[in-house]
PDB file of C-alpha atoms in Angstrom:
ATOM      1  CA  MET P 650    -218.119  53.172   4.861  1.00 40.00           C
ATOM      2  CA  THR P 651    -216.253  55.579   2.587  1.00 43.00           C
ATOM      3  CA  GLY P 652    -214.204  58.719   3.188  1.00 44.00           C
ATOM      4  CA  THR P 653    -211.203  59.485   5.347  1.00 45.00           C
ATOM      5  CA  ARG P 654    -210.612  58.773   8.997  1.00 45.00           C
ATOM      6  CA  SER P 655    -210.865  61.695  11.407  1.00 46.00           C
ATOM      7  CA  PRO P 656    -207.572  63.084  12.800  1.00 48.00           C
ATOM      8  CA  GLN P 657    -208.385  61.443  16.143  1.00 48.00           C
ATOM      9  CA  MET P 658    -208.785  58.014  14.540  1.00 46.00           C
ATOM     10  CA  GLN P 659    -205.608  58.472  12.478  1.00 51.00           C
ATOM     11  CA  ALA P 660    -203.661  58.625  15.757  1.00 57.00           C
ATOM     12  CA  GLU P 661    -204.477  55.008  16.607  1.00 60.00           C
ATOM     13  CA  ASN P 662    -201.498  52.692  16.787  1.00 58.00           C
ATOM     14  CA  ARG P 663    -198.892  55.482  16.599  1.00 64.00           C
ATOM     15  CA  PRO P 664    -195.992  54.792  18.965  1.00 61.00           C
ATOM     16  CA  ALA P 665    -196.044  56.163  22.500  1.00 66.00           C
ATOM     17  CA  SER P 666    -192.518  56.951  23.686  1.00 60.00           C
ATOM     18  CA  ALA P 667    -191.158  57.495  27.165  1.00 61.00           C
ATOM     19  CA  PRO P 668    -190.967  61.222  27.955  1.00 60.00           C
ATOM     20  CA  ALA P 669    -187.789  63.031  28.955  1.00 46.00           C
ATOM     21  CA  ARG P 670    -186.566  62.972  32.514  1.00 42.00           C
ATOM     22  CA  PRO P 671    -184.838  66.154  33.670  1.00 34.00           C
ATOM     23  CA  GLN P 672    -182.035  64.477  35.639  1.00 35.00           C
ATOM     24  CA  ALA P 673    -181.196  61.267  33.756  1.00 34.00           C
ATOM     25  CA  ASP P 674    -182.557  58.252  31.930  1.00 37.00           C
ATOM     26  CA  GLY P 675    -183.299  55.019  33.734  1.00 39.00           C
ATOM     27  CA  TYR P 676    -186.658  55.342  35.420  1.00 43.00           C
ATOM     28  CA  GLU P 677    -188.812  52.290  36.014  1.00 44.00           C
ATOM     29  CA  PRO P 678    -192.477  51.459  35.467  1.00 49.00           C
ATOM     30  CA  ALA P 679    -194.229  51.393  38.825  1.00 45.00           C
ATOM     31  CA  GLY P 680    -197.452  49.874  37.617  1.00 46.00           C
ATOM     32  CA  PHE P 681    -198.895  48.252  34.553  1.00 45.00           C
ATOM     33  CA  GLY P 682    -202.338  46.841  33.943  1.00 44.00           C
ATOM     34  CA  PRO P 683    -202.303  43.919  31.499  1.00 43.00           C
ATOM     35  CA  ASN P 684    -205.459  42.347  32.923  1.00 40.00           C
ATOM     36  CA  PRO P 685    -208.352  43.120  33.033  1.00 46.00           C
ATOM     37  CA  TYR P 686    -207.379  46.199  31.019  1.00 50.00           C
ATOM     38  CA  ASP P 687    -206.294  44.351  27.886  1.00 51.00           C
ATOM     39  CA  THR P 688    -209.655  42.833  27.051  1.00 54.00           C
ATOM     40  CA  GLY P 689    -210.771  45.522  24.600  1.00 55.00           C
ATOM     41  CA  GLU P 690    -213.749  46.269  26.853  1.00 63.00           C
ATOM     42  CA  TRP P 691    -214.274  47.751  30.265  1.00 63.00           C
ATOM     43  CA  ASP P 692    -217.032  47.556  32.815  1.00 72.00           C
ATOM     44  CA  GLN P 693    -217.660  50.756  34.732  1.00 76.00           C
ATOM     45  CA  SER P 694    -219.192  48.756  37.606  1.00 82.00           C
ATOM     46  CA  GLN P 695    -215.583  47.781  38.459  1.00 77.00           C
ATOM     47  CA  ILE P 696    -214.563  51.404  39.169  1.00 78.00           C
ATOM     48  CA  PRO P 697    -215.279  51.247  42.949  1.00 81.00           C
ATOM     49  CA  THR P 698    -212.928  48.270  43.380  1.00 79.00           C
ATOM     50  CA  ASP P 699    -210.396  49.198  40.673  1.00 76.00           C
ATOM     51  CA  PRO P 700    -210.456  52.889  39.677  1.00 75.00           C
ATOM     52  CA  ASN P 701    -207.401  52.410  37.430  1.00 72.00           C
ATOM     53  CA  ILE P 702    -209.660  50.548  34.970  1.00 77.00           C
ATOM     54  CA  ILE P 703    -210.628  54.008  33.671  1.00 81.00           C
ATOM     55  CA  PHE P 704    -207.055  54.277  32.284  1.00 81.00           C
ATOM     56  CA  GLY P 705    -207.478  51.104  30.234  1.00 81.00           C
ATOM     57  CA  ASN P 706    -204.098  49.751  29.144  1.00 83.00           C
ATOM     58  CA  HIS P 707    -201.704  51.983  30.991  1.00 84.00           C
ATOM     59  CA  ILE P 708    -198.167  52.369  32.206  1.00 85.00           C
ATOM     60  CA  ILE P 709    -197.198  54.294  35.322  1.00 85.00           C
ATOM     61  CA  ILE P 710    -193.548  55.329  35.464  1.00 85.00           C
ATOM     62  CA  GLU P 711    -191.880  56.526  38.653  1.00 84.00           C
ATOM     63  CA  HIS P 712    -190.166  59.663  37.366  1.00 81.00           C
ATOM     64  CA  ALA P 713    -188.739  60.906  40.662  1.00 82.00           C
ATOM     65  CA  PRO P 714    -189.619  60.346  44.340  1.00 85.00           C
ATOM     66  CA  GLY P 715    -193.310  61.233  44.669  1.00 86.00           C
ATOM     67  CA  ARG P 716    -193.695  61.921  40.922  1.00 87.00           C
ATOM     68  CA  PHE P 717    -195.332  59.369  38.650  1.00 87.00           C
ATOM     69  CA  LEU P 718    -196.077  59.642  34.926  1.00 86.00           C
ATOM     70  CA  VAL P 719    -199.303  58.020  33.752  1.00 86.00           C
ATOM     71  CA  LEU P 720    -199.576  57.057  30.076  1.00 86.00           C
ATOM     72  CA  ALA P 721    -203.057  55.685  29.493  1.00 86.00           C
ATOM     73  CA  HIS P 722    -205.518  54.376  26.883  1.00 85.00           C
ATOM     74  CA  LEU P 723    -202.806  52.391  25.093  1.00 86.00           C
ATOM     75  CA  ARG P 724    -203.767  49.978  22.334  1.00 84.00           C
ATOM     76  CA  GLN P 725    -204.620  46.414  23.312  1.00 81.00           C
ATOM     77  CA  ASN P 726    -201.507  44.200  23.627  1.00 81.00           C
ATOM     78  CA  SER P 727    -199.174  47.101  22.733  1.00 84.00           C
ATOM     79  CA  PRO P 728    -197.283  47.873  25.977  1.00 84.00           C
ATOM     80  CA  THR P 729    -193.677  46.756  25.587  1.00 86.00           C
ATOM     81  CA  VAL P 730    -192.494  47.229  29.187  1.00 84.00           C
ATOM     82  CA  ARG P 731    -193.337  45.512  32.451  1.00 81.00           C
ATOM     83  CA  VAL P 732    -192.892  46.347  36.128  1.00 80.00           C
ATOM     84  CA  GLY P 733    -189.181  46.427  36.920  1.00 80.00           C
ATOM     85  CA  ASP P 734    -188.029  47.242  33.380  1.00 82.00           C
ATOM     86  CA  ARG P 735    -185.656  50.182  32.964  1.00 80.00           C
ATOM     87  CA  VAL P 736    -187.034  52.778  30.562  1.00 83.00           C
ATOM     88  CA  ARG P 737    -185.028  55.240  28.468  1.00 81.00           C
ATOM     89  CA  GLN P 738    -186.122  58.599  27.079  1.00 79.00           C
ATOM     90  CA  GLY P 739    -187.615  58.093  23.626  1.00 81.00           C
ATOM     91  CA  GLN P 740    -188.070  54.321  24.060  1.00 85.00           C
ATOM     92  CA  VAL P 741    -191.315  53.063  22.523  1.00 86.00           C
ATOM     93  CA  ILE P 742    -193.398  51.749  25.428  1.00 86.00           C
ATOM     94  CA  GLY P 743    -196.687  51.099  23.638  1.00 86.00           C
ATOM     95  CA  ALA P 744    -199.041  52.376  20.942  1.00 87.00           C
ATOM     96  CA  LEU P 745    -201.840  54.911  21.071  1.00 85.00           C
ATOM     97  CA  GLY P 746    -205.242  53.385  21.415  1.00 84.00           C
ATOM     98  CA  HIS P 747    -208.575  54.004  23.088  1.00 81.00           C
ATOM     99  CA  SER P 748    -208.809  51.403  25.832  1.00 80.00           C
ATOM    100  CA  GLY P 749    -210.600  52.068  29.109  1.00 80.00           C
ATOM    101  CA  SER P 750    -212.808  55.144  29.328  1.00 80.00           C
ATOM    102  CA  SER P 751    -211.944  56.603  25.923  1.00 78.00           C
ATOM    103  CA  LEU P 752    -214.033  57.505  22.891  1.00 78.00           C
ATOM    104  CA  PHE P 753    -211.205  57.878  20.357  1.00 80.00           C
ATOM    105  CA  PRO P 754    -207.486  57.046  20.109  1.00 83.00           C
ATOM    106  CA  HIS P 755    -205.262  59.348  22.137  1.00 82.00           C
ATOM    107  CA  LEU P 756    -202.545  59.268  24.760  1.00 84.00           C
ATOM    108  CA  HIS P 757    -203.661  60.401  28.194  1.00 85.00           C
ATOM    109  CA  PHE P 758    -200.601  61.763  30.014  1.00 85.00           C
ATOM    110  CA  GLN P 759    -200.526  63.154  33.505  1.00 86.00           C
ATOM    111  CA  VAL P 760    -198.058  63.634  36.331  1.00 88.00           C
ATOM    112  CA  VAL P 761    -199.338  62.598  39.756  1.00 90.00           C
ATOM    113  CA  ASP P 762    -198.039  62.187  43.311  1.00 92.00           C
ATOM    114  CA  ALA P 763    -198.879  58.463  43.638  1.00 88.00           C
ATOM    115  CA  PRO P 764    -199.305  55.492  41.238  1.00 82.00           C
ATOM    116  CA  SER P 765    -203.108  55.551  41.283  1.00 78.00           C
ATOM    117  CA  PHE P 766    -206.108  57.037  39.495  1.00 74.00           C
ATOM    118  CA  LEU P 767    -206.979  58.613  42.851  1.00 79.00           C
ATOM    119  CA  ALA P 768    -203.647  60.507  43.080  1.00 88.00           C
ATOM    120  CA  GLU P 769    -203.344  64.278  42.972  1.00 91.00           C
ATOM    121  CA  GLY P 770    -202.167  65.898  39.759  1.00 89.00           C
ATOM    122  CA  VAL P 771    -198.835  67.709  39.715  1.00 88.00           C
ATOM    123  CA  PRO P 772    -198.064  70.606  37.330  1.00 84.00           C
ATOM    124  CA  SER P 773    -195.604  69.847  34.529  1.00 82.00           C
ATOM    125  CA  ASN P 774    -193.987  71.682  31.643  1.00 84.00           C
ATOM    126  CA  PHE P 775    -193.099  70.476  28.155  1.00 85.00           C
ATOM    127  CA  GLU P 776    -190.547  71.659  25.623  1.00 87.00           C
ATOM    128  CA  ASN P 777    -190.659  72.144  21.851  1.00 90.00           C
ATOM    129  CA  PHE P 778    -194.236  71.432  20.876  1.00 91.00           C
ATOM    130  CA  ASP P 779    -196.924  73.007  18.740  1.00 93.00           C
ATOM    131  CA  ARG P 780    -200.264  74.025  20.213  1.00 93.00           C
ATOM    132  CA  ILE P 781    -202.922  73.600  17.524  1.00 92.00           C
ATOM    133  CA  VAL P 782    -205.245  76.604  17.455  1.00 91.00           C
ATOM    134  CA  GLY P 783    -207.913  76.343  14.786  1.00 90.00           C
ATOM    135  CA  ASP P 784    -206.122  75.632  11.517  1.00 91.00           C
ATOM    136  CA  ARG P 785    -202.696  76.862  12.607  1.00 93.00           C
ATOM    137  CA  ALA P 786    -199.894  75.638  14.837  1.00 94.00           C
ATOM    138  CA  VAL P 787    -198.349  77.895  17.473  1.00 94.00           C
ATOM    139  CA  ARG P 788    -194.792  76.893  18.413  1.00 96.00           C
ATOM    140  CA  VAL P 789    -194.142  76.633  22.162  1.00 95.00           C
ATOM    141  CA  ARG P 790    -190.548  76.398  23.381  1.00 94.00           C
ATOM    142  CA  ARG P 791    -191.506  75.611  26.991  1.00 92.00           C
ATOM    143  CA  GLY P 792    -194.924  75.616  28.589  1.00 91.00           C
ATOM    144  CA  SER P 793    -197.776  73.705  30.116  1.00 88.00           C
ATOM    145  CA  ILE P 794    -200.525  71.852  28.310  1.00 86.00           C
ATOM    146  CA  GLU P 795    -204.032  72.452  29.582  1.00 83.00           C
ATOM    147  CA  THR P 796    -207.054  70.175  29.504  1.00 81.00           C
ATOM    148  CA  GLY P 797    -208.579  70.310  26.049  1.00 83.00           C
ATOM    149  CA  ASP P 798    -205.418  71.503  24.268  1.00 88.00           C
ATOM    150  CA  TYR P 799    -204.473  69.827  21.000  1.00 87.00           C
ATOM    151  CA  VAL P 800    -200.714  69.545  20.634  1.00 87.00           C
ATOM    152  CA  ARG P 801    -198.067  67.802  18.563  1.00 86.00           C
ATOM    153  CA  SER P 802    -194.397  67.259  19.225  1.00 82.00           C
ATOM    154  CA  ARG P 803    -191.714  69.033  17.215  1.00 83.00           C
TER     155      ARG P 803
END
């Protein structure tokens, strides 16, 4: 095959870093799925017994009481933290991939009220990012990111 890789494929293996915590550093992973998620394949028949398999390789960080950060679809064998590890803002915790239910490399990020795929989503805001709109970047100082948005950090 010749040509260049699509922007989505170029994201593969880029580092995934722990996001900021408003109060302080030092939050801990609450859940991590090394097996069966790290096989490079997934079987959707397992969803009824293990819905987190949709996340593929993932890390769930307890951010605050009742607030959990899910970072999913990490590259096979890339997570660098385990349950009980202390995590600092900006620490590399894995690499972008497309494990689980994913068609191309990306980082799935969501804030939820419990450490499970079945948890309810919680609104969150981000600071200093660009929202990609067509062929231009719109700077956002503070705002939410909606489903389907393409963004990059500043």
